[in-house]
PDB file of N, CA and C in Angstrom:
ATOM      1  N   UNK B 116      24.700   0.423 -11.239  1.00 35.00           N
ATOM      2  CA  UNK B 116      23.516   0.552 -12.048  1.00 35.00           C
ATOM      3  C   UNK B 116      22.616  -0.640 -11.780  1.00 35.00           C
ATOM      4  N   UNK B 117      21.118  -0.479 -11.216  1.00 37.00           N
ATOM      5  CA  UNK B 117      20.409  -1.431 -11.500  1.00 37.00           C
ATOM      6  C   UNK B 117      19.831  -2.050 -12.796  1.00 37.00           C
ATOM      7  N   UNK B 118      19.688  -3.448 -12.300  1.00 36.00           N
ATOM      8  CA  UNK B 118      18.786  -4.329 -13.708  1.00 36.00           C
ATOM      9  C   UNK B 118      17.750  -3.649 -14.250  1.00 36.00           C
ATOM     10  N   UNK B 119      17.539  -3.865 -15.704  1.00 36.00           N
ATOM     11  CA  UNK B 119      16.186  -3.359 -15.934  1.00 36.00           C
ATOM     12  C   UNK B 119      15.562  -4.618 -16.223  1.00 36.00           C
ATOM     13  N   UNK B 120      14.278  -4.734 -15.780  1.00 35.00           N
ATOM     14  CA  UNK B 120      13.414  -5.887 -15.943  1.00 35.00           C
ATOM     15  C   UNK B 120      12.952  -5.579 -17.379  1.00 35.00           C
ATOM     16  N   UNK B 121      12.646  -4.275 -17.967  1.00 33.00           N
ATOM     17  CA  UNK B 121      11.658  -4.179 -18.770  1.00 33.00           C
ATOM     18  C   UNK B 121      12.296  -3.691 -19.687  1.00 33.00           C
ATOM     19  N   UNK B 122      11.604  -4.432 -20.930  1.00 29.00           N
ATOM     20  CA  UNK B 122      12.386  -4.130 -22.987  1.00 29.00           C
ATOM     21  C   UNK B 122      11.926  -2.432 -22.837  1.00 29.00           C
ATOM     22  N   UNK B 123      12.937  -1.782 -23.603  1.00 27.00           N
ATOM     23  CA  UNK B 123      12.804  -0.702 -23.970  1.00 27.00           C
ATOM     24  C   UNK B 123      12.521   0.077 -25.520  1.00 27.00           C
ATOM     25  N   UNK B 124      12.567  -0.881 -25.791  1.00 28.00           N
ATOM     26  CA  UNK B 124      12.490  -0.946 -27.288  1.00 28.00           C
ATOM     27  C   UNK B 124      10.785  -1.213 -27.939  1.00 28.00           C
ATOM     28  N   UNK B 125      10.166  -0.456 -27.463  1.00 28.00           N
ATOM     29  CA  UNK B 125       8.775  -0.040 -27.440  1.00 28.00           C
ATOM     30  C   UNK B 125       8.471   1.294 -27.896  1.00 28.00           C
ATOM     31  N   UNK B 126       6.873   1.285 -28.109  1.00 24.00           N
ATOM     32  CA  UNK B 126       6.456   2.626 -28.601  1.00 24.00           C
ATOM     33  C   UNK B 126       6.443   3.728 -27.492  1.00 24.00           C
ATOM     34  N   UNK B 127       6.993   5.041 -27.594  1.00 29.00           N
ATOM     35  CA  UNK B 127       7.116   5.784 -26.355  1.00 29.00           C
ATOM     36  C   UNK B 127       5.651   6.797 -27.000  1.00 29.00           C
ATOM     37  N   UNK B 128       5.520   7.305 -25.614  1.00 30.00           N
ATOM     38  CA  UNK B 128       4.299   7.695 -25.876  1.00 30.00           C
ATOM     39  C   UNK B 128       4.643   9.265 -25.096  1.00 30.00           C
ATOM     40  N   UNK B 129       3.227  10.589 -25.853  1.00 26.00           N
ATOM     41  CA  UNK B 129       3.870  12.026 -24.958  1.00 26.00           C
ATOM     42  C   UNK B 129       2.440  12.204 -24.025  1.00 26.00           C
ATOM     43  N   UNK B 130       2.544  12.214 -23.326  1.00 30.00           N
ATOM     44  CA  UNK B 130       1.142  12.505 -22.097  1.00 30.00           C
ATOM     45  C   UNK B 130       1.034  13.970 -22.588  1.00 30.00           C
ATOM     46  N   UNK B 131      -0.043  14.313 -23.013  1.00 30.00           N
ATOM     47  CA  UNK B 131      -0.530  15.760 -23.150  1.00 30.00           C
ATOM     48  C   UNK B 131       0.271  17.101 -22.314  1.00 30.00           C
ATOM     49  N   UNK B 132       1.641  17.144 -23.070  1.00 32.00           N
ATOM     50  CA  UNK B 132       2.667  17.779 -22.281  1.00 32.00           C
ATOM     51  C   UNK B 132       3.085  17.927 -21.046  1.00 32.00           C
ATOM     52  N   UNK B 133       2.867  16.975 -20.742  1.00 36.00           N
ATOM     53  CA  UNK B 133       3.906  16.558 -19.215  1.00 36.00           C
ATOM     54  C   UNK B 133       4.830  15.961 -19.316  1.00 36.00           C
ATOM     55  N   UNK B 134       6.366  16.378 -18.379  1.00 35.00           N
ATOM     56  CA  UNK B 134       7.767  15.887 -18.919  1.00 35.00           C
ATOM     57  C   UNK B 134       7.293  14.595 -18.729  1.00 35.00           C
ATOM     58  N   UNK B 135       6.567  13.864 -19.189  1.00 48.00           N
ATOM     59  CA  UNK B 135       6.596  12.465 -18.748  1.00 48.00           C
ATOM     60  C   UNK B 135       7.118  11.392 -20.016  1.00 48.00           C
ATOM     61  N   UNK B 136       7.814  10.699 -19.932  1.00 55.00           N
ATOM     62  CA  UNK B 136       8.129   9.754 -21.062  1.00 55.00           C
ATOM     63  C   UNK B 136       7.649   8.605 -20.561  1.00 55.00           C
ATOM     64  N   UNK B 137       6.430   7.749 -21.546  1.00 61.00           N
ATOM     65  CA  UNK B 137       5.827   7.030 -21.652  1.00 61.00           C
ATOM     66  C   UNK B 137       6.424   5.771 -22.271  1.00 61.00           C
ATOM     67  N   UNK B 138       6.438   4.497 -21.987  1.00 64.00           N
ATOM     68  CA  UNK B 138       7.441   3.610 -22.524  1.00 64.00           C
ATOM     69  C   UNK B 138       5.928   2.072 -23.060  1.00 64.00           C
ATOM     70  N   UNK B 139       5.456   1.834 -23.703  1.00 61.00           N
ATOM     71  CA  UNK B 139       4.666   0.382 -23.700  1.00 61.00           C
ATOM     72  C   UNK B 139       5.539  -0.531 -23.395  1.00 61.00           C
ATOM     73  N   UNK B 140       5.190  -1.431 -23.316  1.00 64.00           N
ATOM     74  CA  UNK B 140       5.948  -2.816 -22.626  1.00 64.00           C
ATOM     75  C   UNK B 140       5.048  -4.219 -22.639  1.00 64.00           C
ATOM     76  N   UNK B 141       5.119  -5.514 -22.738  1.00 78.00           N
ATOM     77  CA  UNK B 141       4.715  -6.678 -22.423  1.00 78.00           C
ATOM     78  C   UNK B 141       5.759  -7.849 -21.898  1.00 78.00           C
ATOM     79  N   UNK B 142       5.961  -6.974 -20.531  1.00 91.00           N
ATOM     80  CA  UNK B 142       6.802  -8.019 -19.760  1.00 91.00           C
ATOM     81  C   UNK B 142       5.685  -8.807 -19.050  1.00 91.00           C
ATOM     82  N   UNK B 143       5.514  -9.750 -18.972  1.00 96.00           N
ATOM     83  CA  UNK B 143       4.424 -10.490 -17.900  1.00 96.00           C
ATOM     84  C   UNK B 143       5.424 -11.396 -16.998  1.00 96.00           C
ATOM     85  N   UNK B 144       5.043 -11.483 -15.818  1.00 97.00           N
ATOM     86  CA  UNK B 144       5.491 -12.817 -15.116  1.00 97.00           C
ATOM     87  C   UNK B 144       4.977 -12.616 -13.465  1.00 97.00           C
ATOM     88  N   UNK B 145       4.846 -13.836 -12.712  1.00 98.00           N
ATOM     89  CA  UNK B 145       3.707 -14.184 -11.542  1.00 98.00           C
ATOM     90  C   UNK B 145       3.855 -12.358 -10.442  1.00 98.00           C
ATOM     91  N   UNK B 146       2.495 -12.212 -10.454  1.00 97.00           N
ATOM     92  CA  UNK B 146       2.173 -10.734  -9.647  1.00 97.00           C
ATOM     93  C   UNK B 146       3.347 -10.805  -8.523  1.00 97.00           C
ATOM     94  N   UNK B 147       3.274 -11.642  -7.807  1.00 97.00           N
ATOM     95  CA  UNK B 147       4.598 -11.512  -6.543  1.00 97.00           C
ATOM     96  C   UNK B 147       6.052 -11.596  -6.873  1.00 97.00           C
ATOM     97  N   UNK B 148       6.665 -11.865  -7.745  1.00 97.00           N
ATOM     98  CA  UNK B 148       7.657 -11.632  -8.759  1.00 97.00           C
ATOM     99  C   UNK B 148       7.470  -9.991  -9.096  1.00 97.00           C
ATOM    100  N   UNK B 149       6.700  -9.719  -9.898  1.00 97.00           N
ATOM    101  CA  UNK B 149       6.544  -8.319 -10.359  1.00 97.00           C
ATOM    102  C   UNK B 149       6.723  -7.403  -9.426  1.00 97.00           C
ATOM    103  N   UNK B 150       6.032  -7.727  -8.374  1.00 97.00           N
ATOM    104  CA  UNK B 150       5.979  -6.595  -7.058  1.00 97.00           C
ATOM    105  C   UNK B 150       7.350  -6.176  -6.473  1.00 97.00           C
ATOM    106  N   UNK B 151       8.004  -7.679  -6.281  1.00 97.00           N
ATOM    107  CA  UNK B 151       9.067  -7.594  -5.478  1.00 97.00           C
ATOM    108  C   UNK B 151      10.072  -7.114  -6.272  1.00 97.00           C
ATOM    109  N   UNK B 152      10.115  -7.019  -7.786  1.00 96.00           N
ATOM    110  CA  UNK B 152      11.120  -6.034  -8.679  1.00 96.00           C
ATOM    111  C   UNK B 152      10.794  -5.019  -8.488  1.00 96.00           C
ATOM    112  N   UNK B 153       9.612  -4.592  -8.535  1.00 96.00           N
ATOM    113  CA  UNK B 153       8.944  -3.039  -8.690  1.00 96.00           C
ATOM    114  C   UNK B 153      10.137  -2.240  -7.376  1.00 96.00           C
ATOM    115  N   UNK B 154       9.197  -3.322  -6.244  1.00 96.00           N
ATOM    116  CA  UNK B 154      10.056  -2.503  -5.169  1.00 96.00           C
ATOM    117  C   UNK B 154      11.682  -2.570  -4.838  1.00 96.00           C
ATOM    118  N   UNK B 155      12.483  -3.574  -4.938  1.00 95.00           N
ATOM    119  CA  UNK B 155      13.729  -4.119  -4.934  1.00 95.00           C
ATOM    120  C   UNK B 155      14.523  -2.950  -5.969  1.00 95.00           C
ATOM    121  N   UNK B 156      14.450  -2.781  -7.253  1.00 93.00           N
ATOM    122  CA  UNK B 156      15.002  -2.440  -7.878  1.00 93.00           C
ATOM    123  C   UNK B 156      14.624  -0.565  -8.064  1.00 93.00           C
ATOM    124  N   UNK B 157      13.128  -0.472  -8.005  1.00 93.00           N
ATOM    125  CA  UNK B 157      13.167   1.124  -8.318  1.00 93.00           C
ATOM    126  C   UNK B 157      12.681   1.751  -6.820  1.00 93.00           C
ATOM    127  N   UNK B 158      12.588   1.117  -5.965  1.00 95.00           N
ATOM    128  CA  UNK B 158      11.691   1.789  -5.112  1.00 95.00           C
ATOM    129  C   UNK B 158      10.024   2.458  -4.839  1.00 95.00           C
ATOM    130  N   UNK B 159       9.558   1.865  -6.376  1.00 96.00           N
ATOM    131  CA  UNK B 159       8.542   1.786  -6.305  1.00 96.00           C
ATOM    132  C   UNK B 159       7.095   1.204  -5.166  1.00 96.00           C
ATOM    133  N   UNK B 160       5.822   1.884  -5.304  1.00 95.00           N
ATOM    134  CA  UNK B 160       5.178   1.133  -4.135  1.00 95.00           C
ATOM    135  C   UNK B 160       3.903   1.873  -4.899  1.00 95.00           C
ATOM    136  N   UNK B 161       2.802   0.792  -4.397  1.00 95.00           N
ATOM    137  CA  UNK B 161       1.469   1.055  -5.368  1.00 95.00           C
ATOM    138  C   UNK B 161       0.767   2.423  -5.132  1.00 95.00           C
ATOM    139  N   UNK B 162       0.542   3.772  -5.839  1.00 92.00           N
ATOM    140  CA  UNK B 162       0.208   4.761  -5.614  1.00 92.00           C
ATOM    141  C   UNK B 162      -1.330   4.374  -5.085  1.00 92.00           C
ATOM    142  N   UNK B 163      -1.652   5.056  -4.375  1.00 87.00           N
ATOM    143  CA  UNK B 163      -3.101   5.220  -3.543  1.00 87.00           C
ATOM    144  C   UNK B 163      -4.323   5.697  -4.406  1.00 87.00           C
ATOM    145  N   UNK B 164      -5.194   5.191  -4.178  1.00 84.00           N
ATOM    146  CA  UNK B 164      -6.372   5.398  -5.266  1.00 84.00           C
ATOM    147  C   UNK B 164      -6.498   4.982  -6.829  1.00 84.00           C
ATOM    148  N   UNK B 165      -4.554   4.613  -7.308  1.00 78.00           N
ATOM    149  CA  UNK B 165      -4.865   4.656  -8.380  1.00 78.00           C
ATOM    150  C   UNK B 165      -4.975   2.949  -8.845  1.00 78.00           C
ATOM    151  N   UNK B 166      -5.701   2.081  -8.453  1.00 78.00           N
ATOM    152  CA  UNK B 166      -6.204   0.744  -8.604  1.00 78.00           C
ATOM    153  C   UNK B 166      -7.724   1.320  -9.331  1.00 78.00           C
ATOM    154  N   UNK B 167      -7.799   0.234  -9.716  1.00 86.00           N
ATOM    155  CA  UNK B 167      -9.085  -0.656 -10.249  1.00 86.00           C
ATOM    156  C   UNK B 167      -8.947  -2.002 -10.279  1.00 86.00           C
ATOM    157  N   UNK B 168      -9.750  -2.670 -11.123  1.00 87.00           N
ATOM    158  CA  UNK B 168     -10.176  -4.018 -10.619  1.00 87.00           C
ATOM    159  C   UNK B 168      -8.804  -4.735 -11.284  1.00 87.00           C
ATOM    160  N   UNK B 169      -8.032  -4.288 -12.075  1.00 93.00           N
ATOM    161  CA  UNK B 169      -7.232  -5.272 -12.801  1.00 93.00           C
ATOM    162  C   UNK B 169      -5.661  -4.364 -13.113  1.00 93.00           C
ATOM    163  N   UNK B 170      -5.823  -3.033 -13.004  1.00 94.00           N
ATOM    164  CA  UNK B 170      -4.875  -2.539 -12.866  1.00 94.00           C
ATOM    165  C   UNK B 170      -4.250  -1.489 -11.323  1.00 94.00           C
ATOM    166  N   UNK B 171      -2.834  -0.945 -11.531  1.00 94.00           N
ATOM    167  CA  UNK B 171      -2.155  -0.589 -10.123  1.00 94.00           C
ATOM    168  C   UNK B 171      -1.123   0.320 -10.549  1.00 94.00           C
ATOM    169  N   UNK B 172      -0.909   1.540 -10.687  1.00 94.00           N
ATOM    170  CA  UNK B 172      -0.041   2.115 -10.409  1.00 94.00           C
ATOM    171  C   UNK B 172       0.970   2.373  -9.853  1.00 94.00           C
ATOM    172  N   UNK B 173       1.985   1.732  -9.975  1.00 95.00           N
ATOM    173  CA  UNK B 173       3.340   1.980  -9.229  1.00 95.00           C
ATOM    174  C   UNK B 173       3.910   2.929  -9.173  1.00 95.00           C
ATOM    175  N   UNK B 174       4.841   3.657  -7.987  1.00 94.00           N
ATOM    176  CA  UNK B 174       5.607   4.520  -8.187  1.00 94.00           C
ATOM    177  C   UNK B 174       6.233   5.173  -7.469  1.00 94.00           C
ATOM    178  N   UNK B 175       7.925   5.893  -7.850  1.00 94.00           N
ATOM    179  CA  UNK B 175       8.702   6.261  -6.639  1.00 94.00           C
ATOM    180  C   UNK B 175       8.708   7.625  -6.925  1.00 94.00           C
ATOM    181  N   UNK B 176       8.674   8.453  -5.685  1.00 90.00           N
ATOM    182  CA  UNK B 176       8.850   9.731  -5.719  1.00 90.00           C
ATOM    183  C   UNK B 176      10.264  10.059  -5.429  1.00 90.00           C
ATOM    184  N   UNK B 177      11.112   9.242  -4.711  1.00 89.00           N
ATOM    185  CA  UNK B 177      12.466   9.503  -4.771  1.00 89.00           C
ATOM    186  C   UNK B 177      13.446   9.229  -6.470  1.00 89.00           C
ATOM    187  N   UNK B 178      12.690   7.415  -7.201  1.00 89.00           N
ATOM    188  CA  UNK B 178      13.402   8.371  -8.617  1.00 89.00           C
ATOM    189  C   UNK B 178      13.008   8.730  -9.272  1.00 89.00           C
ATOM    190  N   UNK B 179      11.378   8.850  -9.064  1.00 92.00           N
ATOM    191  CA  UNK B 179      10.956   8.973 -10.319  1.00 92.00           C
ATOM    192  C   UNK B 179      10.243   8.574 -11.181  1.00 92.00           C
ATOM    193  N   UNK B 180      10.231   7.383 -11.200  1.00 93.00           N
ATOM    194  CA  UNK B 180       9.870   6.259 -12.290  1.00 93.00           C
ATOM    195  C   UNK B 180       8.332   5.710 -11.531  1.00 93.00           C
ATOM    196  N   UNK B 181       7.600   5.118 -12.564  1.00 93.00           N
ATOM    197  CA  UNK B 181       6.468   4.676 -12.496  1.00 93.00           C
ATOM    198  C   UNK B 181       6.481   3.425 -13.820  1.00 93.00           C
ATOM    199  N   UNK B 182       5.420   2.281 -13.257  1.00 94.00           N
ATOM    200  CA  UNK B 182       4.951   1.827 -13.645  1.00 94.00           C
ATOM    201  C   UNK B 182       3.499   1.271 -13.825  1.00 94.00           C
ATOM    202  N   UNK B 183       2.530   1.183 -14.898  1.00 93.00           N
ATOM    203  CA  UNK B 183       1.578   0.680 -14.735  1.00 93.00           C
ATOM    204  C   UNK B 183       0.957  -0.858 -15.197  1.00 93.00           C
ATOM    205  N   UNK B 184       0.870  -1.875 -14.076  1.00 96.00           N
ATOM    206  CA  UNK B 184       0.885  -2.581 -14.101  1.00 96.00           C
ATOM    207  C   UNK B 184      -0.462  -3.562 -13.796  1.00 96.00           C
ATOM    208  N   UNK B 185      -0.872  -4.547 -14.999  1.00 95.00           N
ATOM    209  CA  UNK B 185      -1.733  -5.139 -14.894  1.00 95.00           C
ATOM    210  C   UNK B 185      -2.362  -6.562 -14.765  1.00 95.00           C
ATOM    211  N   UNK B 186      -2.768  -6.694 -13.534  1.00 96.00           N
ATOM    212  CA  UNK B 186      -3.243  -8.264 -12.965  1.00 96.00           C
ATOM    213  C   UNK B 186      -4.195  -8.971 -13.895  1.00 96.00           C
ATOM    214  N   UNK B 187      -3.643 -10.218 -13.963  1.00 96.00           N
ATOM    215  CA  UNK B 187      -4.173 -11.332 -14.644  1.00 96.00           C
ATOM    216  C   UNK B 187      -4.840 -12.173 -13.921  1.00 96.00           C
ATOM    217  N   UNK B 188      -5.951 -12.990 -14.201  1.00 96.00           N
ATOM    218  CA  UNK B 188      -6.515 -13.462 -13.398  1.00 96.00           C
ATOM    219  C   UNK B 188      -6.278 -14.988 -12.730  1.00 96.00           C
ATOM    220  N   UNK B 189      -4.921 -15.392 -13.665  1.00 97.00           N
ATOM    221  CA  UNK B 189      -4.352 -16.846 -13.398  1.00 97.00           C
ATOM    222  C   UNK B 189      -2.954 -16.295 -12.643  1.00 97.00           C
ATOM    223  N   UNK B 190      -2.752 -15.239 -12.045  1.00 96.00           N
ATOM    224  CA  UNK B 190      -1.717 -14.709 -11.070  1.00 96.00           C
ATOM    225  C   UNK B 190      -0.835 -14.016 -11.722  1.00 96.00           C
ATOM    226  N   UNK B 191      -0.340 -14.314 -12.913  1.00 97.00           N
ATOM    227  CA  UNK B 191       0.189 -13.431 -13.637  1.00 97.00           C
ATOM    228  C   UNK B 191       0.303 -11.815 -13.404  1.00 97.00           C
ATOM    229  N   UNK B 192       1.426 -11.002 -14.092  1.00 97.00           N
ATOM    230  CA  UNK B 192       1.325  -9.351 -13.670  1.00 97.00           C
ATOM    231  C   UNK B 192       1.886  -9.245 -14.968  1.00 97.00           C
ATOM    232  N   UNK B 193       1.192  -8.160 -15.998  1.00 96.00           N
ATOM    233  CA  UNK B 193       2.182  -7.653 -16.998  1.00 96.00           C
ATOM    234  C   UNK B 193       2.347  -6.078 -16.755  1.00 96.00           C
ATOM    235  N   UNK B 194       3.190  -5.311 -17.167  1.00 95.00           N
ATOM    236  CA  UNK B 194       3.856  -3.984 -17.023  1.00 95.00           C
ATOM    237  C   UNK B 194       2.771  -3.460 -18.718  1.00 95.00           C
ATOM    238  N   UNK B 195       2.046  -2.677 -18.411  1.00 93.00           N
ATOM    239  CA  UNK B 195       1.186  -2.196 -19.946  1.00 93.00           C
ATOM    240  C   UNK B 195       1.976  -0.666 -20.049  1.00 93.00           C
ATOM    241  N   UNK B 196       2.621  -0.016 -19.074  1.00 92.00           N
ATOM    242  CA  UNK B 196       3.420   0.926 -19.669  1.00 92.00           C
ATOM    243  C   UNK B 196       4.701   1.204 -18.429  1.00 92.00           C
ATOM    244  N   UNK B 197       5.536   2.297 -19.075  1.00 92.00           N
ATOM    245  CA  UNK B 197       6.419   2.786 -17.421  1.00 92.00           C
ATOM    246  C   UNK B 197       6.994   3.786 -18.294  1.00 92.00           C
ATOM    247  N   UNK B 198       7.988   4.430 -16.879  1.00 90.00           N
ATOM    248  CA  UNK B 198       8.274   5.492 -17.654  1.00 90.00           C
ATOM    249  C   UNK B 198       8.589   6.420 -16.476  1.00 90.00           C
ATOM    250  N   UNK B 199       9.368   7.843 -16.312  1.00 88.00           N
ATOM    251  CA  UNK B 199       9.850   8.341 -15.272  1.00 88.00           C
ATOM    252  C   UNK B 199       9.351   9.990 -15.162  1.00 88.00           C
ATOM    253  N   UNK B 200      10.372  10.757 -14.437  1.00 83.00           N
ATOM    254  CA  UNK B 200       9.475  11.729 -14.282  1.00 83.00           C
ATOM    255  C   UNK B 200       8.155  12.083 -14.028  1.00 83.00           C
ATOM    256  N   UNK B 201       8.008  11.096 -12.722  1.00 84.00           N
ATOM    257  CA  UNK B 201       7.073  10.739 -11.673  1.00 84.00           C
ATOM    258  C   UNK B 201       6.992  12.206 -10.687  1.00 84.00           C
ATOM    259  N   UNK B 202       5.641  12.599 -10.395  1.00 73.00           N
ATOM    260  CA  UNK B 202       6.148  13.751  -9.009  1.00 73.00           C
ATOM    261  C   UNK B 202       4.574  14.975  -9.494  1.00 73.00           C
ATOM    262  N   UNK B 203       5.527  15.668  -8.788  1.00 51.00           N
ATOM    263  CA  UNK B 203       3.880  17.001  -8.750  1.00 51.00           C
ATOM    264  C   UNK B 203       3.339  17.159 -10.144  1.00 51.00           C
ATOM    265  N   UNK B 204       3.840  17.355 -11.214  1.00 55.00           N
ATOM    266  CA  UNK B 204       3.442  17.710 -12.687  1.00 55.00           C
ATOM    267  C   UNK B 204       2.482  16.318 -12.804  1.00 55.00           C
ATOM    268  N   UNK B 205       2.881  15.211 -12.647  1.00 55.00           N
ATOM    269  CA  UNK B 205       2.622  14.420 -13.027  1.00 55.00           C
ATOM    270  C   UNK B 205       1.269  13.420 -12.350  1.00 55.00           C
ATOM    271  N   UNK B 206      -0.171  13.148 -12.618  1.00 55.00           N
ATOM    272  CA  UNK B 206      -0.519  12.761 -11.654  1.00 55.00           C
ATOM    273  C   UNK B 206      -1.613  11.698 -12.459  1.00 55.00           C
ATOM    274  N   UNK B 207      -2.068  11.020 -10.893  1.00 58.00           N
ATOM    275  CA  UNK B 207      -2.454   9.883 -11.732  1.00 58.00           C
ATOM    276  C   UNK B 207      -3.508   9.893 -12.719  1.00 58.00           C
ATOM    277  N   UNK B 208      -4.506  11.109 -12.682  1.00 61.00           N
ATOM    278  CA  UNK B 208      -5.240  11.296 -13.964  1.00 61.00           C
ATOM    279  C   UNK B 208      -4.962  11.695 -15.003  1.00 61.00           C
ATOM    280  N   UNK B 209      -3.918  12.169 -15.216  1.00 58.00           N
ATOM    281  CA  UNK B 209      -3.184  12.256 -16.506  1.00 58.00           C
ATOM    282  C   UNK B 209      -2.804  11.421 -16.870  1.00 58.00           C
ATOM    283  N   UNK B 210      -1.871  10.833 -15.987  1.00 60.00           N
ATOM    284  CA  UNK B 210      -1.634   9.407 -16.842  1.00 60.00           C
ATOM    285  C   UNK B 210      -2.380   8.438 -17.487  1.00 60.00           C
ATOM    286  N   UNK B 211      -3.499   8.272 -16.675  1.00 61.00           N
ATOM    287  CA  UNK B 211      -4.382   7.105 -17.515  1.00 61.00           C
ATOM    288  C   UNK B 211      -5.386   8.132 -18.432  1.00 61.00           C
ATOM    289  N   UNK B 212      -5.478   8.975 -18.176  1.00 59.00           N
ATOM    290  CA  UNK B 212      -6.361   9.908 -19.765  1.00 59.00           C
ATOM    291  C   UNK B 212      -5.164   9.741 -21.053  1.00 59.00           C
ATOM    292  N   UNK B 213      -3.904   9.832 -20.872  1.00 56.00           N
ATOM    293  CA  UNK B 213      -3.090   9.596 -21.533  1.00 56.00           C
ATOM    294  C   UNK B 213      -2.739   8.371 -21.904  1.00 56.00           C
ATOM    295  N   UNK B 214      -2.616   6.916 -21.274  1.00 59.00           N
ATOM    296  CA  UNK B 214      -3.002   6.342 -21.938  1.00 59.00           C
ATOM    297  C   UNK B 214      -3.632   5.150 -22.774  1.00 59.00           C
ATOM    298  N   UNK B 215      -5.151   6.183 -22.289  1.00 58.00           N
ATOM    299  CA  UNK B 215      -6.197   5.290 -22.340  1.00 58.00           C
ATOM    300  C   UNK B 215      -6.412   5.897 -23.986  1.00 58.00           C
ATOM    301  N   UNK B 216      -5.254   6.805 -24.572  1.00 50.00           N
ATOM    302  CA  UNK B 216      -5.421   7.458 -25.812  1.00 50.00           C
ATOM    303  C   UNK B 216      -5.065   6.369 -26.778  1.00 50.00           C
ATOM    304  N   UNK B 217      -4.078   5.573 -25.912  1.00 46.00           N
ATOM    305  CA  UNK B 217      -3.404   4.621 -27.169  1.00 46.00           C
ATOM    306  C   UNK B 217      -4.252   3.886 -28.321  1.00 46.00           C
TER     307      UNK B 217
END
């Protein structure tokens, strides 16, 4: 079993019926740290298009899991949500219409 970097013991959230389970989170620690868990541990890797200026979408299609993760401007990275059941149902405009609801 891998480590989990991230508290689970957060508000879960339902994306406008997609199997998706939504997790909040405030793990922060330096962006190159963050990255190299993202990928090391879930296989995660930054989904395409879905950046903006301060946030990045992570995510593996082999397990699943996603995270969305947001750059600080003193190097810092915090995790603002995650959560699995990553894949075709699931895509990146749903996710952030979902939750940009919070």
């Amino acid at each position: 079993m891998k480590p989990r970097i991230f508290s689970i013991g957060a508000l879960a959230l339902t994306l406008g019926g997609a199997a998706t389970g939504a997790v909040a989170s405030n793990v922060c620690m330096p962006a190159a740290e963050m990255e190299a868990s993202l990928i090391d541990w879930y296989g995660e890797t930054p989904v395409d298009g879905s950046d903006s200026e301060t946030t990045q979408i992570w995510a593996s299609d082999q397990s699943g899991t996603w995270t969305l993760v947001q750059y600080l401007a003193d190097g810092q990275s915090c995790v603002l949500a995650q959560g699995s059941d990553w894949g075709s149902e699931v895509s990146e405009d749903l996710l952030i219409a979902g939750l940009s609801e919070q």
